Amino acid sequence: MSVQTQCVMRKYDVVGTMFYAFNNHKHQELFSETISATSHDEAEDHYRELVAEQCEMRSLELDRIELKFVIDLDAAESGESWEKVFGVDEAAH
């Protein structure tokens, strides 16, 4: 008997700063993306891949990425409490 796990896709807004070099000069740029993912961690990973891809396409030498925030848009739009979204026992608080 196999167990099926249902992965629910959610929308996340991810914002961070990418630090890169171009023509021997250091730059930084705010980069935001709306990402569909099954978890907060997956959204972060996908965001990092997208930033690296953007740098490669623009021939930029990526130094690092600093995430500013990740927002679960589905939770924000539904008005769900953060406790419910993250499975925290509200009675314990």
mmCIF file of N, CA and C in Angstrom:
data_model
loop_
_atom_site.group_PDB
_atom_site.id
_atom_site.type_symbol
_atom_site.label_atom_id
_atom_site.label_comp_id
_atom_site.label_asym_id
_atom_site.label_seq_id
_atom_site.Cartn_x
_atom_site.Cartn_y
_atom_site.Cartn_z
ATOM 1 N N MET A 1 0.848 -1.179 0.000
ATOM 2 C CA MET A 1 0.000 0.000 0.000
ATOM 3 C C MET A 1 0.893 1.242 0.000
ATOM 4 N N SER A 2 0.665 2.095 -0.955
ATOM 5 C CA SER A 2 1.485 3.306 -1.034
ATOM 6 C C SER A 2 0.750 4.473 -0.386
ATOM 7 N N VAL A 3 1.541 5.358 0.175
ATOM 8 C CA VAL A 3 0.987 6.546 0.807
ATOM 9 C C VAL A 3 1.209 7.718 -0.137
ATOM 10 N N GLN A 4 0.137 8.411 -0.461
ATOM 11 C CA GLN A 4 0.254 9.576 -1.329
ATOM 12 C C GLN A 4 0.283 10.835 -0.482
ATOM 13 N N THR A 5 1.225 11.690 -0.792
ATOM 14 C CA THR A 5 1.312 12.973 -0.119
ATOM 15 C C THR A 5 0.837 14.036 -1.092
ATOM 16 N N GLN A 6 -0.120 14.819 -0.660
ATOM 17 C CA GLN A 6 -0.634 15.870 -1.524
ATOM 18 C C GLN A 6 0.109 17.164 -1.212
ATOM 19 N N CYS A 7 0.763 17.702 -2.224
ATOM 20 C CA CYS A 7 1.498 18.951 -2.080
ATOM 21 C C CYS A 7 0.635 20.082 -2.616
ATOM 22 N N VAL A 8 0.338 21.019 -1.772
ATOM 23 C CA VAL A 8 -0.477 22.157 -2.164
ATOM 24 C C VAL A 8 0.444 23.290 -2.586
ATOM 25 N N MET A 9 0.223 23.776 -3.796
ATOM 26 C CA MET A 9 1.009 24.904 -4.286
ATOM 27 C C MET A 9 0.438 26.188 -3.694
ATOM 28 N N ARG A 10 1.327 27.041 -3.222
ATOM 29 C CA ARG A 10 0.951 28.337 -2.675
ATOM 30 C C ARG A 10 1.756 29.405 -3.395
ATOM 31 N N LYS A 11 1.270 30.633 -3.354
ATOM 32 C CA LYS A 11 1.990 31.751 -3.967
ATOM 33 C C LYS A 11 2.780 32.486 -2.885
ATOM 34 N N TYR A 12 4.031 32.795 -3.198
ATOM 35 C CA TYR A 12 4.900 33.529 -2.282
ATOM 36 C C TYR A 12 5.485 34.733 -3.009
ATOM 37 N N ASP A 13 5.538 35.868 -2.335
ATOM 38 C CA ASP A 13 6.304 37.007 -2.822
ATOM 39 C C ASP A 13 7.644 36.951 -2.107
ATOM 40 N N VAL A 14 8.710 36.927 -2.880
ATOM 41 C CA VAL A 14 10.058 36.856 -2.317
ATOM 42 C C VAL A 14 10.812 38.094 -2.779
ATOM 43 N N VAL A 15 11.441 38.778 -1.835
ATOM 44 C CA VAL A 15 12.209 39.980 -2.146
ATOM 45 C C VAL A 15 13.580 39.855 -1.505
ATOM 46 N N GLY A 16 14.586 40.205 -2.275
ATOM 47 C CA GLY A 16 15.946 40.168 -1.763
ATOM 48 C C GLY A 16 16.829 41.121 -2.538
ATOM 49 N N THR A 17 18.057 41.224 -2.090
ATOM 50 C CA THR A 17 19.047 42.049 -2.770
ATOM 51 C C THR A 17 20.110 41.136 -3.338
ATOM 52 N N MET A 18 20.418 41.334 -4.622
ATOM 53 C CA MET A 18 21.512 40.578 -5.220
ATOM 54 C C MET A 18 22.713 41.511 -5.330
ATOM 55 N N PHE A 19 23.844 41.010 -4.901
ATOM 56 C CA PHE A 19 25.095 41.750 -4.970
ATOM 57 C C PHE A 19 25.919 41.126 -6.086
ATOM 58 N N TYR A 20 26.406 41.956 -7.005
ATOM 59 C CA TYR A 20 27.107 41.426 -8.164
ATOM 60 C C TYR A 20 28.182 42.402 -8.631
ATOM 61 N N ALA A 21 29.040 41.903 -9.503
ATOM 62 C CA ALA A 21 30.080 42.732 -10.111
ATOM 63 C C ALA A 21 29.830 42.792 -11.613
ATOM 64 N N PHE A 22 30.070 43.965 -12.170
ATOM 65 C CA PHE A 22 29.954 44.168 -13.609
ATOM 66 C C PHE A 22 31.006 45.193 -14.011
ATOM 67 N N ASN A 23 31.822 44.835 -14.992
ATOM 68 C CA ASN A 23 32.920 45.710 -15.428
ATOM 69 C C ASN A 23 33.798 46.144 -14.253
ATOM 70 N N ASN A 24 34.112 45.193 -13.381
ATOM 71 C CA ASN A 24 34.973 45.419 -12.213
ATOM 72 C C ASN A 24 34.399 46.417 -11.208
ATOM 73 N N HIS A 25 33.113 46.676 -11.247
ATOM 74 C CA HIS A 25 32.452 47.544 -10.274
ATOM 75 C C HIS A 25 31.407 46.715 -9.531
ATOM 76 N N LYS A 26 31.310 46.953 -8.229
ATOM 77 C CA LYS A 26 30.325 46.231 -7.423
ATOM 78 C C LYS A 26 28.998 46.987 -7.431
ATOM 79 N N HIS A 27 27.919 46.215 -7.525
ATOM 80 C CA HIS A 27 26.573 46.786 -7.564
ATOM 81 C C HIS A 27 25.657 45.951 -6.677
ATOM 82 N N GLN A 28 24.514 46.529 -6.365
ATOM 83 C CA GLN A 28 23.457 45.772 -5.698
ATOM 84 C C GLN A 28 22.128 46.190 -6.291
ATOM 85 N N GLU A 29 21.207 45.243 -6.313
ATOM 86 C CA GLU A 29 19.914 45.496 -6.954
ATOM 87 C C GLU A 29 18.843 44.723 -6.208
ATOM 88 N N LEU A 30 17.738 45.402 -5.922
ATOM 89 C CA LEU A 30 16.596 44.748 -5.304
ATOM 90 C C LEU A 30 15.903 43.919 -6.375
ATOM 91 N N PHE A 31 15.545 42.683 -6.040
ATOM 92 C CA PHE A 31 14.935 41.771 -7.005
ATOM 93 C C PHE A 31 13.749 41.109 -6.326
ATOM 94 N N SER A 32 12.568 41.223 -6.921
ATOM 95 C CA SER A 32 11.382 40.588 -6.341
ATOM 96 C C SER A 32 10.744 39.668 -7.367
ATOM 97 N N GLU A 33 10.103 38.650 -6.857
ATOM 98 C CA GLU A 33 9.477 37.659 -7.733
ATOM 99 C C GLU A 33 8.313 37.014 -6.990
ATOM 100 N N THR A 34 7.226 36.749 -7.704
ATOM 101 C CA THR A 34 6.128 35.956 -7.158
ATOM 102 C C THR A 34 6.335 34.533 -7.638
ATOM 103 N N ILE A 35 6.362 33.604 -6.684
ATOM 104 C CA ILE A 35 6.740 32.220 -6.969
ATOM 105 C C ILE A 35 5.666 31.274 -6.458
ATOM 106 N N SER A 36 5.356 30.253 -7.239
ATOM 107 C CA SER A 36 4.478 29.172 -6.785
ATOM 108 C C SER A 36 5.361 28.065 -6.242
ATOM 109 N N ALA A 37 5.074 27.643 -5.018
ATOM 110 C CA ALA A 37 5.880 26.606 -4.375
ATOM 111 C C ALA A 37 5.039 25.889 -3.332
ATOM 112 N N THR A 38 5.537 24.747 -2.876
ATOM 113 C CA THR A 38 4.811 23.976 -1.868
ATOM 114 C C THR A 38 5.210 24.359 -0.452
ATOM 115 N N SER A 39 6.299 25.133 -0.302
ATOM 116 C CA SER A 39 6.738 25.535 1.034
ATOM 117 C C SER A 39 7.550 26.824 0.960
ATOM 118 N N HIS A 40 7.715 27.431 2.109
ATOM 119 C CA HIS A 40 8.526 28.641 2.251
ATOM 120 C C HIS A 40 9.956 28.361 1.781
ATOM 121 N N ASP A 41 10.530 27.238 2.213
ATOM 122 C CA ASP A 41 11.906 26.882 1.829
ATOM 123 C C ASP A 41 12.037 26.671 0.322
ATOM 124 N N GLU A 42 11.052 26.011 -0.267
ATOM 125 C CA GLU A 42 11.086 25.785 -1.715
ATOM 126 C C GLU A 42 11.013 27.120 -2.464
ATOM 127 N N ALA A 43 10.211 28.049 -1.958
ATOM 128 C CA ALA A 43 10.111 29.375 -2.581
ATOM 129 C C ALA A 43 11.458 30.093 -2.522
ATOM 130 N N GLU A 44 12.135 30.019 -1.371
ATOM 131 C CA GLU A 44 13.464 30.630 -1.236
ATOM 132 C C GLU A 44 14.451 30.013 -2.213
ATOM 133 N N ASP A 45 14.456 28.685 -2.305
ATOM 134 C CA ASP A 45 15.387 27.993 -3.214
ATOM 135 C C ASP A 45 15.134 28.389 -4.668
ATOM 136 N N HIS A 46 13.869 28.419 -5.048
ATOM 137 C CA HIS A 46 13.517 28.776 -6.429
ATOM 138 C C HIS A 46 13.916 30.227 -6.726
ATOM 139 N N TYR A 47 13.718 31.100 -5.748
ATOM 140 C CA TYR A 47 14.107 32.507 -5.898
ATOM 141 C C TYR A 47 15.614 32.616 -6.145
ATOM 142 N N ARG A 48 16.400 31.902 -5.351
ATOM 143 C CA ARG A 48 17.862 31.942 -5.521
ATOM 144 C C ARG A 48 18.262 31.452 -6.919
ATOM 145 N N GLU A 49 17.589 30.416 -7.402
ATOM 146 C CA GLU A 49 17.865 29.910 -8.754
ATOM 147 C C GLU A 49 17.532 30.967 -9.810
ATOM 148 N N LEU A 50 16.404 31.656 -9.632
ATOM 149 C CA LEU A 50 16.005 32.697 -10.585
ATOM 150 C C LEU A 50 16.991 33.864 -10.599
ATOM 151 N N VAL A 51 17.464 34.273 -9.425
ATOM 152 C CA VAL A 51 18.432 35.369 -9.353
ATOM 153 C C VAL A 51 19.726 34.969 -10.052
ATOM 154 N N ALA A 52 20.197 33.756 -9.785
ATOM 155 C CA ALA A 52 21.426 33.276 -10.428
ATOM 156 C C ALA A 52 21.252 33.229 -11.944
ATOM 157 N N GLU A 53 20.087 32.785 -12.394
ATOM 158 C CA GLU A 53 19.791 32.720 -13.831
ATOM 159 C C GLU A 53 19.781 34.121 -14.451
ATOM 160 N N GLN A 54 19.177 35.089 -13.754
ATOM 161 C CA GLN A 54 19.148 36.471 -14.244
ATOM 162 C C GLN A 54 20.563 37.038 -14.375
ATOM 163 N N CYS A 55 21.396 36.773 -13.380
ATOM 164 C CA CYS A 55 22.783 37.255 -13.433
ATOM 165 C C CYS A 55 23.526 36.625 -14.605
ATOM 166 N N GLU A 56 23.325 35.340 -14.799
ATOM 167 C CA GLU A 56 23.988 34.649 -15.906
ATOM 168 C C GLU A 56 23.535 35.222 -17.251
ATOM 169 N N MET A 57 22.240 35.463 -17.403
ATOM 170 C CA MET A 57 21.707 36.004 -18.658
ATOM 171 C C MET A 57 22.255 37.404 -18.942
ATOM 172 N N ARG A 58 22.527 38.164 -17.883
ATOM 173 C CA ARG A 58 23.007 39.536 -18.038
ATOM 174 C C ARG A 58 24.532 39.631 -17.917
ATOM 175 N N SER A 59 25.197 38.483 -17.884
ATOM 176 C CA SER A 59 26.664 38.419 -17.775
ATOM 177 C C SER A 59 27.183 39.164 -16.546
ATOM 178 N N LEU A 60 26.497 38.964 -15.424
ATOM 179 C CA LEU A 60 26.904 39.570 -14.161
ATOM 180 C C LEU A 60 27.545 38.509 -13.284
ATOM 181 N N GLU A 61 28.534 38.898 -12.521
ATOM 182 C CA GLU A 61 29.192 37.972 -11.603
ATOM 183 C C GLU A 61 28.510 38.086 -10.241
ATOM 184 N N LEU A 62 27.686 37.089 -9.907
ATOM 185 C CA LEU A 62 26.919 37.105 -8.661
ATOM 186 C C LEU A 62 27.840 36.887 -7.472
ATOM 187 N N ASP A 63 27.759 37.789 -6.500
ATOM 188 C CA ASP A 63 28.546 37.671 -5.274
ATOM 189 C C ASP A 63 27.730 36.969 -4.196
ATOM 190 N N ARG A 64 26.540 37.518 -3.912
ATOM 191 C CA ARG A 64 25.683 36.902 -2.889
ATOM 192 C C ARG A 64 24.255 37.417 -3.028
ATOM 193 N N ILE A 65 23.355 36.737 -2.318
ATOM 194 C CA ILE A 65 21.945 37.114 -2.291
ATOM 195 C C ILE A 65 21.540 37.250 -0.831
ATOM 196 N N GLU A 66 20.923 38.361 -0.478
ATOM 197 C CA GLU A 66 20.393 38.549 0.871
ATOM 198 C C GLU A 66 18.878 38.651 0.770
ATOM 199 N N LEU A 67 18.182 37.692 1.363
ATOM 200 C CA LEU A 67 16.720 37.725 1.346
ATOM 201 C C LEU A 67 16.220 38.779 2.318
ATOM 202 N N LYS A 68 15.251 39.565 1.883
ATOM 203 C CA LYS A 68 14.638 40.583 2.737
ATOM 204 C C LYS A 68 13.390 40.023 3.410
ATOM 205 N N PHE A 69 12.508 39.414 2.614
ATOM 206 C CA PHE A 69 11.317 38.787 3.186
ATOM 207 C C PHE A 69 10.669 37.841 2.190
ATOM 208 N N VAL A 70 9.890 36.911 2.745
ATOM 209 C CA VAL A 70 9.090 35.974 1.960
ATOM 210 C C VAL A 70 7.680 36.031 2.548
ATOM 211 N N ILE A 71 6.701 36.347 1.714
ATOM 212 C CA ILE A 71 5.318 36.449 2.176
ATOM 213 C C ILE A 71 4.482 35.380 1.485
ATOM 214 N N ASP A 72 3.745 34.616 2.275
ATOM 215 C CA ASP A 72 2.798 33.641 1.739
ATOM 216 C C ASP A 72 1.553 34.423 1.330
ATOM 217 N N LEU A 73 1.407 34.672 0.036
ATOM 218 C CA LEU A 73 0.294 35.490 -0.454
ATOM 219 C C LEU A 73 -1.061 34.843 -0.216
ATOM 220 N N ASP A 74 -1.126 33.520 -0.339
ATOM 221 C CA ASP A 74 -2.402 32.835 -0.126
ATOM 222 C C ASP A 74 -2.883 33.047 1.308
ATOM 223 N N ALA A 75 -1.969 32.944 2.269
ATOM 224 C CA ALA A 75 -2.332 33.155 3.672
ATOM 225 C C ALA A 75 -2.698 34.613 3.915
ATOM 226 N N ALA A 76 -1.932 35.523 3.336
ATOM 227 C CA ALA A 76 -2.197 36.952 3.525
ATOM 228 C C ALA A 76 -3.553 37.346 2.934
ATOM 229 N N GLU A 77 -3.860 36.823 1.762
ATOM 230 C CA GLU A 77 -5.121 37.167 1.104
ATOM 231 C C GLU A 77 -6.327 36.522 1.773
ATOM 232 N N SER A 78 -6.128 35.364 2.403
ATOM 233 C CA SER A 78 -7.250 34.662 3.027
ATOM 234 C C SER A 78 -7.554 35.191 4.420
ATOM 235 N N GLY A 79 -6.589 35.913 5.011
ATOM 236 C CA GLY A 79 -6.782 36.415 6.363
ATOM 237 C C GLY A 79 -6.506 35.371 7.428
ATOM 238 N N GLU A 80 -5.911 34.232 7.042
ATOM 239 C CA GLU A 80 -5.568 33.196 8.012
ATOM 240 C C GLU A 80 -4.578 33.750 9.027
ATOM 241 N N SER A 81 -4.697 33.305 10.263
ATOM 242 C CA SER A 81 -3.722 33.718 11.274
ATOM 243 C C SER A 81 -2.395 33.023 10.991
ATOM 244 N N TRP A 82 -1.298 33.638 11.391
ATOM 245 C CA TRP A 82 0.007 33.023 11.159
ATOM 246 C C TRP A 82 0.125 31.713 11.920
ATOM 247 N N GLU A 83 -0.568 31.614 13.066
ATOM 248 C CA GLU A 83 -0.522 30.378 13.844
ATOM 249 C C GLU A 83 -1.106 29.215 13.042
ATOM 250 N N LYS A 84 -2.228 29.473 12.357
ATOM 251 C CA LYS A 84 -2.868 28.426 11.567
ATOM 252 C C LYS A 84 -1.997 28.038 10.373
ATOM 253 N N VAL A 85 -1.436 29.043 9.701
ATOM 254 C CA VAL A 85 -0.603 28.789 8.526
ATOM 255 C C VAL A 85 0.600 27.930 8.885
ATOM 256 N N PHE A 86 1.226 28.235 10.040
ATOM 257 C CA PHE A 86 2.434 27.513 10.423
ATOM 258 C C PHE A 86 2.168 26.357 11.381
ATOM 259 N N GLY A 87 0.904 26.072 11.672
ATOM 260 C CA GLY A 87 0.559 24.931 12.508
ATOM 261 C C GLY A 87 0.946 25.106 13.965
ATOM 262 N N VAL A 88 0.915 26.339 14.464
ATOM 263 C CA VAL A 88 1.272 26.620 15.854
ATOM 264 C C VAL A 88 0.019 26.490 16.704
ATOM 265 N N ASP A 89 0.162 25.887 17.878
ATOM 266 C CA ASP A 89 -0.955 25.726 18.797
ATOM 267 C C ASP A 89 -1.285 27.091 19.403
ATOM 268 N N GLU A 90 -2.412 27.670 18.986
ATOM 269 C CA GLU A 90 -2.792 29.007 19.441
ATOM 270 C C GLU A 90 -3.062 29.036 20.943
ATOM 271 N N ALA A 91 -3.504 27.924 21.521
ATOM 272 C CA ALA A 91 -3.797 27.875 22.950
ATOM 273 C C ALA A 91 -2.522 28.005 23.782
ATOM 274 N N ALA A 92 -1.391 27.635 23.212
ATOM 275 C CA ALA A 92 -0.125 27.699 23.943
ATOM 276 C C ALA A 92 0.383 29.131 24.056
ATOM 277 N N HIS A 93 -0.183 30.046 23.275
ATOM 278 C CA HIS A 93 0.290 31.440 23.305
ATOM 279 C C HIS A 93 -0.643 32.249 24.116
#
